[in-house]
Amino acid sequence: MSKVIQISHPLILHKLSFIRDKNTGSKDFRDLVSEVAMLMAYEVTRDVQTTDIEIETPICQTTCKTLAGKKMAIVPILRAGLGMVDGMLNLIPAAKVGHIGLYRDEETLQPVEYFCKLPQDIEERDVIVVDPMLATGGSAADAITLLKKRGARNIKLMVLIAAPEGLKAVMDVHPDVDVYTASVDEKLNENGYIVPGLGDAGDRLFGTK
Ligand code: PRP
Ligand code: URA
């Protein structure tokens, strides 16, 4: 059974308040989303395996830890997921980046796929799917289904803000996928936007609309 892990570190909550504020412009919004993604990456990678290495300090020989070398992939859901990639790569520079293009039809709220390019060895990698918003959950659930069809097995989902409806939808379809979020908000409104949320993440990141 999958878990919801809420990362409520004070630094993240502080930055999230500015991200939510409608008066925050695109440049600050982008910087803050990237910073929060980096801070969340710290928690999402908590269970990455390490192995012992022998090194010599200036004083003596000692046994230390190093990453065991399990390969990772970061997979943003376009467009808004792109805003989280650089922050994560700051912490996990060796990760490869796949892209899944999905947009939500404004009438039906159903996700429509338009792009998919993944590392060719995706089935060997631990995959972190990133998107700032988990609203109905349709986009994330479809992205994960697509990844599984390409052979990915070990998948986590990392979002900034989740609606309870979206969490349930993803966990019903993908009970093997843990979801990391900085906030579980109240609900969806009649247009499928998260309340209180932050508005349209893609538009705020890229200054569209
Ligand atoms: C937003 C967001 C998610 C999706 C969430 O993308 O970035 O991908 O909506 O909604 P859901 O959980 O109901 O599927 P959008 O479709 O607006 O595309 P964009 O990132 O290109 O703006
Ligand atoms: N997509 C967004 O960008 N924001 C929402 O609140 C819901 C879906």
Coordinates of C-alpha atoms and ligand atoms in Angstrom, one line a residue:
M1 CA 0.0 0.0 0.0
S2 CA 1.4 3.4 -0.9
K3 CA 2.0 6.2 1.6
V4 CA 1.6 9.9 1.5
I5 CA 4.6 11.6 3.0
Q6 CA 4.0 15.2 3.9
I7 CA 7.2 17.2 4.1
S8 CA 6.4 20.0 6.4
H9 CA 9.9 21.5 7.1
P10 CA 9.6 25.1 8.2
L11 CA 11.8 26.3 5.3
I12 CA 9.6 24.6 2.8
L13 CA 6.4 26.0 4.4
H14 CA 7.9 29.5 4.4
K15 CA 8.7 29.3 0.7
L16 CA 5.4 27.7 -0.1
S17 CA 3.6 30.8 1.3
F18 CA 5.3 33.0 -1.2
I19 CA 4.7 30.5 -4.0
R20 CA 1.0 30.6 -3.2
D21 CA 0.8 34.4 -3.1
K22 CA -0.8 35.8 -6.2
N23 CA 1.5 38.9 -6.1
T24 CA 4.7 36.7 -6.5
G25 CA 5.9 37.3 -10.1
S26 CA 7.3 34.6 -12.5
K27 CA 11.0 35.0 -11.7
D28 CA 10.5 34.7 -7.9
F29 CA 7.9 31.9 -8.5
R30 CA 10.4 29.9 -10.6
D31 CA 13.3 30.4 -8.1
L32 CA 11.1 29.4 -5.2
V33 CA 9.7 26.3 -6.9
S34 CA 13.2 25.2 -7.7
E35 CA 14.4 25.8 -4.2
V36 CA 11.5 23.8 -2.7
A37 CA 12.1 21.0 -5.1
M38 CA 15.7 20.9 -4.0
L39 CA 14.7 20.7 -0.3
M40 CA 12.1 18.1 -1.0
A41 CA 14.7 16.0 -3.0
Y42 CA 16.6 15.7 0.3
E43 CA 13.6 13.8 1.8
V44 CA 12.6 11.9 -1.3
T45 CA 16.1 10.4 -1.5
R46 CA 16.3 9.5 2.2
D47 CA 16.1 5.7 1.5
V48 CA 18.7 5.7 -1.2
Q49 CA 21.2 2.9 -0.4
T50 CA 24.8 3.5 0.6
T51 CA 27.8 1.3 0.6
D52 CA 31.0 1.4 2.7
I53 CA 34.2 2.9 1.3
E54 CA 37.7 3.0 2.8
I55 CA 39.3 6.5 2.8
E56 CA 42.2 8.1 4.5
T57 CA 41.7 11.4 6.3
P58 CA 44.8 13.5 7.1
I59 CA 44.7 11.6 10.5
C60 CA 44.0 8.0 9.8
Q61 CA 42.2 5.4 7.7
T62 CA 38.4 5.1 8.1
T63 CA 35.3 3.6 6.7
C64 CA 32.8 6.0 5.2
K65 CA 29.5 5.9 3.3
T66 CA 29.0 6.5 -0.4
L67 CA 26.0 6.2 -2.6
A68 CA 25.6 2.5 -3.7
G69 CA 25.3 3.6 -7.3
K70 CA 21.6 2.8 -8.0
K71 CA 20.7 4.9 -11.1
M72 CA 18.0 7.5 -10.8
A73 CA 15.7 9.3 -13.2
I74 CA 13.8 12.5 -12.7
V75 CA 10.7 12.7 -14.9
P76 CA 8.9 16.0 -15.0
I77 CA 5.3 16.2 -16.3
L78 CA 5.4 19.0 -18.9
R79 CA 5.1 21.9 -18.6
A80 CA 5.0 22.7 -14.9
G81 CA 7.1 19.8 -13.8
L82 CA 10.1 21.5 -15.6
G83 CA 10.2 24.0 -12.8
M84 CA 11.3 21.4 -10.4
V85 CA 14.1 19.7 -12.4
D86 CA 17.0 22.1 -11.8
G87 CA 16.5 22.1 -8.1
M88 CA 16.5 18.4 -8.0
L89 CA 19.6 18.1 -10.2
N90 CA 21.5 20.3 -7.7
L91 CA 21.2 17.4 -5.3
I92 CA 21.2 14.5 -7.7
P93 CA 23.5 15.6 -10.5
A94 CA 24.0 12.1 -11.9
A95 CA 20.2 11.6 -12.5
K96 CA 19.0 11.3 -16.1
V97 CA 15.9 13.4 -17.0
G98 CA 12.9 12.0 -18.9
H99 CA 10.0 14.1 -20.1
I100 CA 6.3 13.3 -20.3
G101 CA 4.1 15.9 -22.0
L102 CA 0.5 15.9 -20.7
Y103 CA -2.0 18.7 -20.6
R104 CA -5.3 18.7 -18.9
D105 CA -8.2 19.3 -21.3
E106 CA -9.9 22.4 -19.8
E107 CA -13.5 21.1 -20.4
T108 CA -13.1 17.4 -19.5
L109 CA -10.2 17.8 -17.1
Q110 CA -8.8 14.6 -18.7
P111 CA -5.1 14.4 -19.4
V112 CA -4.0 14.4 -23.1
E113 CA -0.5 13.0 -23.9
Y114 CA 1.6 14.8 -26.5
F115 CA 5.3 13.9 -25.7
C116 CA 7.3 11.1 -24.1
K117 CA 11.1 10.8 -24.1
L118 CA 12.7 8.6 -21.4
P119 CA 16.2 7.3 -20.6
Q120 CA 16.5 4.1 -22.5
D121 CA 17.4 2.1 -19.4
I122 CA 14.4 3.5 -17.5
E123 CA 13.6 0.0 -16.1
E124 CA 16.9 0.0 -14.2
R125 CA 16.4 3.4 -12.6
D126 CA 14.6 4.6 -9.5
V127 CA 12.2 7.1 -10.9
I128 CA 10.9 10.3 -9.3
V129 CA 8.0 11.9 -11.2
V130 CA 7.7 15.6 -10.5
D131 CA 4.8 18.0 -11.0
P132 CA 3.9 21.0 -8.7
M133 CA 0.2 20.2 -8.8
L134 CA -1.8 17.0 -8.0
A135 CA -5.4 18.0 -8.7
T136 CA -7.7 15.3 -10.0
G137 CA -4.7 13.1 -10.2
G138 CA -5.4 12.2 -13.8
S139 CA -2.1 13.6 -15.2
A140 CA 0.1 11.9 -12.6
A141 CA -1.7 8.6 -12.8
D142 CA -1.4 8.5 -16.6
A143 CA 2.3 9.5 -16.4
I144 CA 3.0 6.7 -14.0
T145 CA 1.0 4.2 -16.2
L146 CA 3.1 5.3 -19.2
L147 CA 6.3 4.8 -17.2
K148 CA 5.2 1.3 -16.1
K149 CA 4.4 0.4 -19.7
R150 CA 8.0 1.3 -20.5
G151 CA 9.3 -1.0 -17.8
A152 CA 9.8 1.4 -14.9
R153 CA 9.1 -0.3 -11.6
N154 CA 10.4 1.7 -8.7
I155 CA 8.5 5.0 -8.9
K156 CA 7.9 7.9 -6.5
L157 CA 5.7 10.9 -7.1
M158 CA 6.8 14.3 -5.8
V159 CA 4.4 17.3 -5.9
L160 CA 4.3 20.7 -4.1
I161 CA 0.6 20.7 -3.5
A162 CA -1.9 17.8 -3.5
A163 CA -5.7 17.8 -3.4
P164 CA -7.2 14.9 -1.4
E165 CA -9.0 13.8 -4.5
G166 CA -5.8 13.6 -6.5
L167 CA -4.0 11.6 -3.8
K168 CA -6.8 9.1 -3.7
A169 CA -7.0 8.8 -7.5
V170 CA -3.2 8.1 -7.8
M171 CA -3.1 5.7 -4.9
D172 CA -6.1 3.7 -6.1
V173 CA -4.5 3.2 -9.5
H174 CA -0.9 2.9 -8.3
P175 CA -0.9 1.4 -4.8
D176 CA 2.9 0.8 -5.1
V177 CA 3.8 4.5 -5.6
D178 CA 4.5 6.7 -2.6
V179 CA 3.5 10.3 -2.9
Y180 CA 5.6 13.1 -1.4
T181 CA 4.0 16.5 -1.0
A182 CA 4.7 19.8 0.8
S183 CA 1.0 20.3 1.4
V184 CA -2.4 18.5 1.3
D185 CA -4.8 21.3 0.5
E186 CA -8.5 21.4 1.2
K187 CA -10.3 20.4 -2.0
L188 CA -10.8 21.0 -5.7
N189 CA -13.1 23.8 -6.9
E190 CA -15.7 23.4 -9.7
N191 CA -13.1 24.1 -12.3
G192 CA -10.7 21.5 -11.0
Y193 CA -8.3 24.0 -9.4
I194 CA -6.8 23.2 -6.0
V195 CA -8.2 25.3 -3.1
P196 CA -6.4 27.3 -1.7
G197 CA -3.6 26.1 -4.2
L198 CA -1.5 28.5 -6.1
G199 CA -3.5 28.9 -9.4
D200 CA -2.1 27.6 -12.7
A201 CA 1.4 26.4 -12.0
G202 CA 2.5 26.3 -15.7
D203 CA 1.2 29.8 -16.4
R204 CA 2.8 31.3 -13.3
L205 CA 6.2 29.6 -14.1
F206 CA 6.3 30.6 -17.7
G207 CA 4.3 33.9 -17.6
T208 CA 1.7 32.7 -20.0
K209 CA -2.0 33.7 -20.0
Ligands
PRP1 C1 -1.3 21.1 -14.5 C2 -0.3 20.5 -13.5 C3 -0.5 19.1 -13.6 C4 -2.0 18.9 -13.9 C5 -2.7 18.6 -12.6 O1 -0.8 21.0 -15.8 O2 1.0 20.9 -13.8 O3 0.2 18.4 -14.6 O4 -2.4 20.2 -14.3 O5 -4.0 18.4 -12.8 P1 -4.7 16.9 -12.7 O6 -4.2 16.3 -11.4 O7 -6.2 17.3 -12.6 O8 -4.4 16.1 -13.9 P2 -1.6 21.6 -17.1 O9 -2.5 20.5 -17.7 O10 -2.2 22.8 -16.7 O11 -0.4 21.8 -18.1 P3 0.8 22.8 -18.1 O12 1.8 22.2 -17.0 O13 1.4 22.7 -19.5 O14 0.3 24.1 -17.8
URA2 N1 -3.3 22.6 -12.4 C1 -2.8 23.7 -11.9 O1 -1.8 24.2 -12.4 N2 -3.3 24.2 -10.8 C2 -4.4 23.6 -10.2 O2 -4.9 24.1 -9.1 C3 -4.9 22.4 -10.7 C4 -4.3 21.9 -11.8

